[in-house]
CSV table of C-alpha atoms (C1' of nucleotides) in Angstrom, one decimal:
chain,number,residue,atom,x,y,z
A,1,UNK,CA,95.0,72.1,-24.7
A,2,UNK,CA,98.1,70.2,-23.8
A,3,UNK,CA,98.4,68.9,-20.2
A,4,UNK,CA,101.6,68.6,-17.9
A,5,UNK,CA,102.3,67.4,-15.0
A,6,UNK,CA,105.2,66.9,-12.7
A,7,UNK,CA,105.4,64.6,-9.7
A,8,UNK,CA,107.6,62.9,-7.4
A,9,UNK,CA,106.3,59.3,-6.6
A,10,UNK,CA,109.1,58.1,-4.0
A,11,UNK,CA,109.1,54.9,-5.6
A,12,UNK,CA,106.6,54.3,-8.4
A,13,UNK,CA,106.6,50.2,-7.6
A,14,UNK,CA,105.6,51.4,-4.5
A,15,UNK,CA,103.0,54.1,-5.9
A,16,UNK,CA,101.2,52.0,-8.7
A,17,UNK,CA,98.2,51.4,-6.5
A,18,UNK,CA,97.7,55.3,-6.6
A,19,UNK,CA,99.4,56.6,-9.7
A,20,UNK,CA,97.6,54.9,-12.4
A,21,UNK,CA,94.3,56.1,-11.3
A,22,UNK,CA,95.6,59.5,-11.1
A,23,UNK,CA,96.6,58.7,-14.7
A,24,UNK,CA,93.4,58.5,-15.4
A,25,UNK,CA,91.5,61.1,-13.7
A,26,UNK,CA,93.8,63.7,-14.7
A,27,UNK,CA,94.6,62.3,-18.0
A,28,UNK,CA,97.9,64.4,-18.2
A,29,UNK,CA,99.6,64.9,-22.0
A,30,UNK,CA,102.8,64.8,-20.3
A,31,UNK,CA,104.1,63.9,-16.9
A,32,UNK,CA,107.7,64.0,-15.3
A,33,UNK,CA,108.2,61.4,-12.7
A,34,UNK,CA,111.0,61.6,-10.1
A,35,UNK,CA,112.2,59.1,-7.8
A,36,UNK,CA,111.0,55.9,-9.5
A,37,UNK,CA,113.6,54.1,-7.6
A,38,UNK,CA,113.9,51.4,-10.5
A,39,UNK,CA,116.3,50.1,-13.3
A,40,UNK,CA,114.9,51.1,-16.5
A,41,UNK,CA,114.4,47.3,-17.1
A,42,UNK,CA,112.4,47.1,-14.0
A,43,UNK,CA,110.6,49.9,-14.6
A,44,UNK,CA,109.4,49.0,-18.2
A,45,UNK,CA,108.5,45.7,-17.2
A,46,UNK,CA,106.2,47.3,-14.4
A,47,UNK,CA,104.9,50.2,-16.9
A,48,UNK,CA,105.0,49.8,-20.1
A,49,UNK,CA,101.8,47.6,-21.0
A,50,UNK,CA,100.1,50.2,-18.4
A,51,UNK,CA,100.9,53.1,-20.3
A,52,UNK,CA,100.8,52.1,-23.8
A,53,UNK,CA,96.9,50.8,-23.0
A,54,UNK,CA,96.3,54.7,-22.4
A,55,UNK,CA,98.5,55.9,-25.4
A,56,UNK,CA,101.6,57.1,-23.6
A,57,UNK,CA,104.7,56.9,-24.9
A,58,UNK,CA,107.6,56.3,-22.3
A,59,UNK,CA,111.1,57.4,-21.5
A,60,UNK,CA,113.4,56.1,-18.2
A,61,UNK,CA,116.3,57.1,-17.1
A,62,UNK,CA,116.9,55.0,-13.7
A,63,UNK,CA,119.2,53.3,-11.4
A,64,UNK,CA,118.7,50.8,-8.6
A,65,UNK,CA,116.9,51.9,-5.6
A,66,UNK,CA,117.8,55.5,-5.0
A,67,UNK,CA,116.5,58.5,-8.1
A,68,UNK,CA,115.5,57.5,-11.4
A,69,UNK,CA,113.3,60.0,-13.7
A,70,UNK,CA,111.1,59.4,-16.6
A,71,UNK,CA,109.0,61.2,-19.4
A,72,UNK,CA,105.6,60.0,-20.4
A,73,UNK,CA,104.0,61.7,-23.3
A,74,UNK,CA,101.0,61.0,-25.6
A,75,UNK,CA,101.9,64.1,-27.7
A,76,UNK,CA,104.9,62.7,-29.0
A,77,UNK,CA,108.4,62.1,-27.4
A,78,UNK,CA,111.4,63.0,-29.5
A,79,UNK,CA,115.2,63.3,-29.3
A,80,UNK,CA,115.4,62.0,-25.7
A,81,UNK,CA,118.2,62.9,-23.5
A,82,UNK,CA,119.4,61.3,-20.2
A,83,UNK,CA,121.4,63.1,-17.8
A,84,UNK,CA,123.0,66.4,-18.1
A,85,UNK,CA,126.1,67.4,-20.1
A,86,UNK,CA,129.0,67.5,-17.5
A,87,UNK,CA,127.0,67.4,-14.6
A,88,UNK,CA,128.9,66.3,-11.5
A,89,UNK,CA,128.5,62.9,-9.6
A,90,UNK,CA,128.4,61.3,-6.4
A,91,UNK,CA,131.1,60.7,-6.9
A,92,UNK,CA,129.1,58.4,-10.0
A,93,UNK,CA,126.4,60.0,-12.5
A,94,UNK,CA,123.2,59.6,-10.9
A,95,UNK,CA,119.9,59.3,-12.7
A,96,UNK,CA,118.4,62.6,-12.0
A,97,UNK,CA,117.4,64.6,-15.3
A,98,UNK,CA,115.8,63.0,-18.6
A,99,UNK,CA,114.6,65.5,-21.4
A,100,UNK,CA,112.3,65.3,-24.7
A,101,UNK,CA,110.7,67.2,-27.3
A,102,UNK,CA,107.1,67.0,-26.6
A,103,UNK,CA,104.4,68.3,-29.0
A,104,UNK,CA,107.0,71.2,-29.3
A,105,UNK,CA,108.5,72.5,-26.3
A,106,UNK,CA,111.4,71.2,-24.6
A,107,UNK,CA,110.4,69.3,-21.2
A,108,UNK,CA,112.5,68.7,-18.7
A,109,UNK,CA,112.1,65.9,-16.2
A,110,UNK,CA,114.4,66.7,-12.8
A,111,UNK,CA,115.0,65.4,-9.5
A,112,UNK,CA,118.2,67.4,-8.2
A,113,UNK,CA,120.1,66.4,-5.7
A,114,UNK,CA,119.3,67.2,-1.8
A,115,UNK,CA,122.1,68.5,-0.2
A,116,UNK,CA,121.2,66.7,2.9
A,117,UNK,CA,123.3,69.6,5.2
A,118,UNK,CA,124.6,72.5,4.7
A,119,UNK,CA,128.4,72.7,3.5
A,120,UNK,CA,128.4,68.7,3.2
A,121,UNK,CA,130.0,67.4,0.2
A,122,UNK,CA,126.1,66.4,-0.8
A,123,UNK,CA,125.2,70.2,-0.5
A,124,UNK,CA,129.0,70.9,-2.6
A,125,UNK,CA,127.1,68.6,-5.0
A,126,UNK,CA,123.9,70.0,-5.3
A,127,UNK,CA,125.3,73.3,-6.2
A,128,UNK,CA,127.2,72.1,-8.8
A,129,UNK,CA,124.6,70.2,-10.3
A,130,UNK,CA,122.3,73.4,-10.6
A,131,UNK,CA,124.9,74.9,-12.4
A,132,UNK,CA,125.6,72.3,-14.8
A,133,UNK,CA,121.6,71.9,-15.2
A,134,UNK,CA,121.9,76.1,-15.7
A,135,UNK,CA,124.3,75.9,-18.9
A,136,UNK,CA,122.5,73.1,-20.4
A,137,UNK,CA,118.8,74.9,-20.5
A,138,UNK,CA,120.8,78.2,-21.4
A,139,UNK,CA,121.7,76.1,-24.7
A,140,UNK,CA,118.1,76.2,-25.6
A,141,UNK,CA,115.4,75.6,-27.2
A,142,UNK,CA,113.0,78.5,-26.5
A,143,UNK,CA,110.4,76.7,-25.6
A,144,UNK,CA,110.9,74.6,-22.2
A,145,UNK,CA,109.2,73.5,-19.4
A,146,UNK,CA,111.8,72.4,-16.9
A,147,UNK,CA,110.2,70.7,-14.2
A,148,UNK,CA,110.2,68.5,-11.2
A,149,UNK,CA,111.5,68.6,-7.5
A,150,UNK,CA,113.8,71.1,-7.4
A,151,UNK,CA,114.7,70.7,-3.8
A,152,UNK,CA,114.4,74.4,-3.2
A,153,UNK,CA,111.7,76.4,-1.7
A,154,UNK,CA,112.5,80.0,-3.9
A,155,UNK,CA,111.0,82.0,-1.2
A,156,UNK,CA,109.7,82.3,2.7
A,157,UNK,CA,106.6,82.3,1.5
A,158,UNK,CA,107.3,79.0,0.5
A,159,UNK,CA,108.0,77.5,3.7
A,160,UNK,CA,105.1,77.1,6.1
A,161,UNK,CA,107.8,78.1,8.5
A,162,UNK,CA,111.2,79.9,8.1
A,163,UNK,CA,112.6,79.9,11.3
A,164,UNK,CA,112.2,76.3,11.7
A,165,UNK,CA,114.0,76.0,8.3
A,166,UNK,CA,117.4,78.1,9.6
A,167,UNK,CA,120.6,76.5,9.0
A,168,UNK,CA,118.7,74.1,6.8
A,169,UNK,CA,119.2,72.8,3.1
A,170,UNK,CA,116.4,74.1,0.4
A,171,UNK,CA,116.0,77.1,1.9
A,172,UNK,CA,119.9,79.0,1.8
A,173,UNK,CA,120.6,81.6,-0.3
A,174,UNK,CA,123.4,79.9,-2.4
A,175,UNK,CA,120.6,77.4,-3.1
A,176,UNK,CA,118.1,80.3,-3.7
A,177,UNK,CA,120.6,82.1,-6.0
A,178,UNK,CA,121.7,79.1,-7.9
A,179,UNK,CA,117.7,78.3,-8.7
A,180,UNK,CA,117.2,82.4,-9.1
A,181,UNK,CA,120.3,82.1,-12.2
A,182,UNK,CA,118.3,79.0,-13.6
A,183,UNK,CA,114.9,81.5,-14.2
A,184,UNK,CA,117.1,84.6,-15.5
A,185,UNK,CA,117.3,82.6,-18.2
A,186,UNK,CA,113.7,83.7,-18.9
A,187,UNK,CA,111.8,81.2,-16.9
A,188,UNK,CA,108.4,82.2,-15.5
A,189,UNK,CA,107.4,79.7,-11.9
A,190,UNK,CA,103.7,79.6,-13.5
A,191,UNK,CA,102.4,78.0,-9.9
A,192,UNK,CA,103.2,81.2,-7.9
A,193,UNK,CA,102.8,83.8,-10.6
A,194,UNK,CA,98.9,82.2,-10.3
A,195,UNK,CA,98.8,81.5,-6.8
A,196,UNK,CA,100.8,85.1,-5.9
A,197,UNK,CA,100.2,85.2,-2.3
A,198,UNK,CA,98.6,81.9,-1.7
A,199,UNK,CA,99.7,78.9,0.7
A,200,UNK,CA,100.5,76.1,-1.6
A,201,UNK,CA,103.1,73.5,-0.7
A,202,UNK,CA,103.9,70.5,-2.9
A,203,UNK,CA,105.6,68.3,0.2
A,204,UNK,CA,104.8,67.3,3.4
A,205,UNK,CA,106.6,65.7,5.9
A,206,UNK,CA,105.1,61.6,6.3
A,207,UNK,CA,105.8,62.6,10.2
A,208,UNK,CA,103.5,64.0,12.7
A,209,UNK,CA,100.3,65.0,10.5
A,210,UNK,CA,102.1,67.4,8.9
A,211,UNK,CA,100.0,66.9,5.8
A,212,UNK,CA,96.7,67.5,7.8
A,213,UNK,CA,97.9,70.6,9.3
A,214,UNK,CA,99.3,71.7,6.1
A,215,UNK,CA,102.8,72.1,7.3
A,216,UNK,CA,104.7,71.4,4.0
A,217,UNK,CA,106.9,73.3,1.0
A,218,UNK,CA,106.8,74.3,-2.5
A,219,UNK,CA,109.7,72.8,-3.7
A,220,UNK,CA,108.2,71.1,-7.0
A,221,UNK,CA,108.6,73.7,-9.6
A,222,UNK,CA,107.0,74.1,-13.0
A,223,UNK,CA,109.2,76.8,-14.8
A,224,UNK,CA,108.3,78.0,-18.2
A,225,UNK,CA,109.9,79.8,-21.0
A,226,UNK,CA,108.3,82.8,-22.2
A,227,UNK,CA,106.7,81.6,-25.4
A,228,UNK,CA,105.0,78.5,-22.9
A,229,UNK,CA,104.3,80.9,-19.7
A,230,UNK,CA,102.1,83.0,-22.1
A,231,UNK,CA,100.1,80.0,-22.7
A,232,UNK,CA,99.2,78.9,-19.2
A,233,UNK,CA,95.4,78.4,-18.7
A,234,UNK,CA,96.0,76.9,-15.1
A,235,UNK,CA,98.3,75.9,-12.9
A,236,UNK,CA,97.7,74.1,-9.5
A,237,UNK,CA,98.8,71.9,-7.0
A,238,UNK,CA,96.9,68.5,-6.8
A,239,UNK,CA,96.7,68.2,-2.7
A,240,UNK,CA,94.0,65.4,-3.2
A,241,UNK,CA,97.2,63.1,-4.7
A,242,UNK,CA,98.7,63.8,-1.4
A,243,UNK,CA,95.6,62.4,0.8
A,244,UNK,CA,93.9,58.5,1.7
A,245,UNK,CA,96.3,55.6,1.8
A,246,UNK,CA,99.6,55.4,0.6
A,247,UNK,CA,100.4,59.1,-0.9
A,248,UNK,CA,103.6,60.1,-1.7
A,249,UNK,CA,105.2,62.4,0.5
A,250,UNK,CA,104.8,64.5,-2.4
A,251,UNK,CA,102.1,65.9,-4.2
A,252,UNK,CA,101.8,66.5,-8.2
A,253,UNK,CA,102.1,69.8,-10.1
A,254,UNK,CA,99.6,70.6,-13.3
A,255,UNK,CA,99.7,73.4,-16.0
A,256,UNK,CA,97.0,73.5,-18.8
A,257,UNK,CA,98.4,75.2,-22.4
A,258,UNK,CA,96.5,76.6,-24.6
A,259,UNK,CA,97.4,75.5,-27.9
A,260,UNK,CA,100.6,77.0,-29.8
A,261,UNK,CA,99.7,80.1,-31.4
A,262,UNK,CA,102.1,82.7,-33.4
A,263,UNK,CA,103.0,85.1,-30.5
A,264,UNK,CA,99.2,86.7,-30.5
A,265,UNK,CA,96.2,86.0,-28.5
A,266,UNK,CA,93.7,85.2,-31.3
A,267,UNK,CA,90.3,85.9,-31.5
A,268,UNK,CA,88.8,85.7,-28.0
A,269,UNK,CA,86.1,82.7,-30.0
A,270,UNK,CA,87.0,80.4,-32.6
A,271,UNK,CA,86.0,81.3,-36.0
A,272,UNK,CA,82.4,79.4,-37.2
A,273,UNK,CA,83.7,76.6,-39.4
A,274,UNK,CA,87.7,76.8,-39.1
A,275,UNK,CA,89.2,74.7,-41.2
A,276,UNK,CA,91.0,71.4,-39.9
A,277,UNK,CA,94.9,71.0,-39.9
A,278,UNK,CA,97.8,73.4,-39.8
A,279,UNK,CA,97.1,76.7,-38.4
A,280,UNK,CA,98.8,79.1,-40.9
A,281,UNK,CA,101.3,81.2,-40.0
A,282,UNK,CA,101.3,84.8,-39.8
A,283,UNK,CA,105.0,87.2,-39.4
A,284,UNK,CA,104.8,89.8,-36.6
A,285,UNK,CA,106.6,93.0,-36.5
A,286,UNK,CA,108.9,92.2,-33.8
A,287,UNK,CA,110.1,94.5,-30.9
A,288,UNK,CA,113.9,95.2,-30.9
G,1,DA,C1',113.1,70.0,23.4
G,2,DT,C1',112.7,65.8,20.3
G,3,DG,C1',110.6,62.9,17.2
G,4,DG,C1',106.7,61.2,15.3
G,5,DC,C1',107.0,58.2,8.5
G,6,DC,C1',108.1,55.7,4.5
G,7,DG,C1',111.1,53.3,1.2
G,8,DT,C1',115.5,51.0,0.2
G,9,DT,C1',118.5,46.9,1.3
G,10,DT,C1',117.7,43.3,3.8
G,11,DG,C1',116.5,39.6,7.1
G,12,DA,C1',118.0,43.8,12.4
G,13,DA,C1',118.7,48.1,11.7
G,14,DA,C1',121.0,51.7,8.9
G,15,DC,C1',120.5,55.1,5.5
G,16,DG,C1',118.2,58.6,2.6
G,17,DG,C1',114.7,61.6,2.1
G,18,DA,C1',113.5,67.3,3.0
DNA sequence: ATGGCCGTTTGAAACGGA
């Protein structure tokens, strides 16, 4: 089983007190982090002891007090990208996507822009952003995870309110459409294809006891290729992140996988005494 | 009806967040 989690910690100097412990109750194989808020030096100063002690390898991408993203991995962490091919600015490159090859699939660590208002330059931004993100995952490989806060709830249902989300950013169609062209690319939201009809939010408002009366969004997004969505054993939101003292505004995303198989289900119980190592592989007619 | 919090830079209050 491979582990991965997504979460926005609105500042992770700020968060140590509560991430590291989640670290280690969940014991995730992979997490994307969003809004770290710190230089990559800062950052590695702060983490890197931390997570190497728990076998965690580590990848930043971050700026000075506003963004900054990062990729932990214990299941390897190869050919690291930061940033996206000809994404746009503001009006600089911001630190808001960093990518690896972990134990095989493609993940994706993303915190896109806000948009703040609606026709703002920020909102100009955020558009054009998607779309850059859009042609780079198009590139491949086939198996991704792209994750993180995408700053869009896809549906009403994801809203614990619509009308008191009119005229507001996350929620427009050209928003909606722009994340709807990132998952024609074959990307399966493997929290609401679980949860189909289900309240689950990822974000509540600090303000008001929004939290408490679960007044929030879904706008953190797991999104998985094909060959991965087929492997989800579970996929869920983990509120209790999100409660005690000092939570992020945000809570974090988790998706089990079964282990890689070759396009099958397998026997529904492991054979008696299977061999160790390499699991052969076997050719499949394929469907055309 | 409005804002209600938290984090950032700072050294009071503005800005960003969603």
């Amino acid at each position: 089983m491979v582990r991965i989690a997504t979460w926005n910690v609105n500042s992770i100097k700020q968060r140590m007190p509560r991430f590291l412990p989640w670290l280690d109750e969940r014991q995730p194989d992979v997490v994307c982090v969003q809004e770290t808020k710190l230089t990559d030096a800062a950052i590695s100063e702060l983490l890197d002891d931390e997570l190497e002690r728990r076998g965690y390898q580590a990848a930043y991408y971050g700026q000075a007090q506003w963004n900054g993203v990062a990729l932990l991995s214990k299941v390897g962490l190869d050919d690291v990208v930061r940033g996206i091919p000809d994404a746009p600015g503001f009006p600089d490159p911001e630190a808001r996507a960093i990518s690896a090859t972990c134990g095989g699939i493609r993940v994706h660590s993303l915190y896109v822009p806000n948009g703040r208002t609606v026709g703002s330059d920020h909102y100009d931004y955020k558009l054009a952003w998607l779309e850059a993100l859009r042609r780079d995952i198009a590139k491949g490989p086939d198996d991704a995870v792209v994750c993180g806060d995408m700053n869009i709830a896809p549906a009403d249902a994801d809203v614990f309110d619509p009308h008191a989300y009119i005229g507001q950013t996350h929620v427009t169609p050209p928003e909606r459409a722009a994340l709807a062209e990132l998952q024609k690319l074959g990307l399966h939201d493997v929290v609401r294809e679980r949860w189909p009809t289900e309240r689950v939010f990822t974000y509540w408002d600090y303000r008001a006891g929004m939290f408490h009366q679960d007044l929030g969004m879904r706008i953190d997004l797991v999104l998985a290729s094909g060959n991965v969505a087929q492997r989800v054993q579970a996929a869920w939101i983990d509120r209790k992140a999100r409660k005690g003292t000092g939570p992020s505004d945000h809570a974090p995303v988790i998706v089990d996988l079964d282990e890689a198989r070759d396009g099958d289900l397998g026997p529904m119980v492991p054979p008696p005494s299977s061999p160790r190592g390499p699991r052969k592989t076997t050719t499949l007619p394929q469907a055309r």
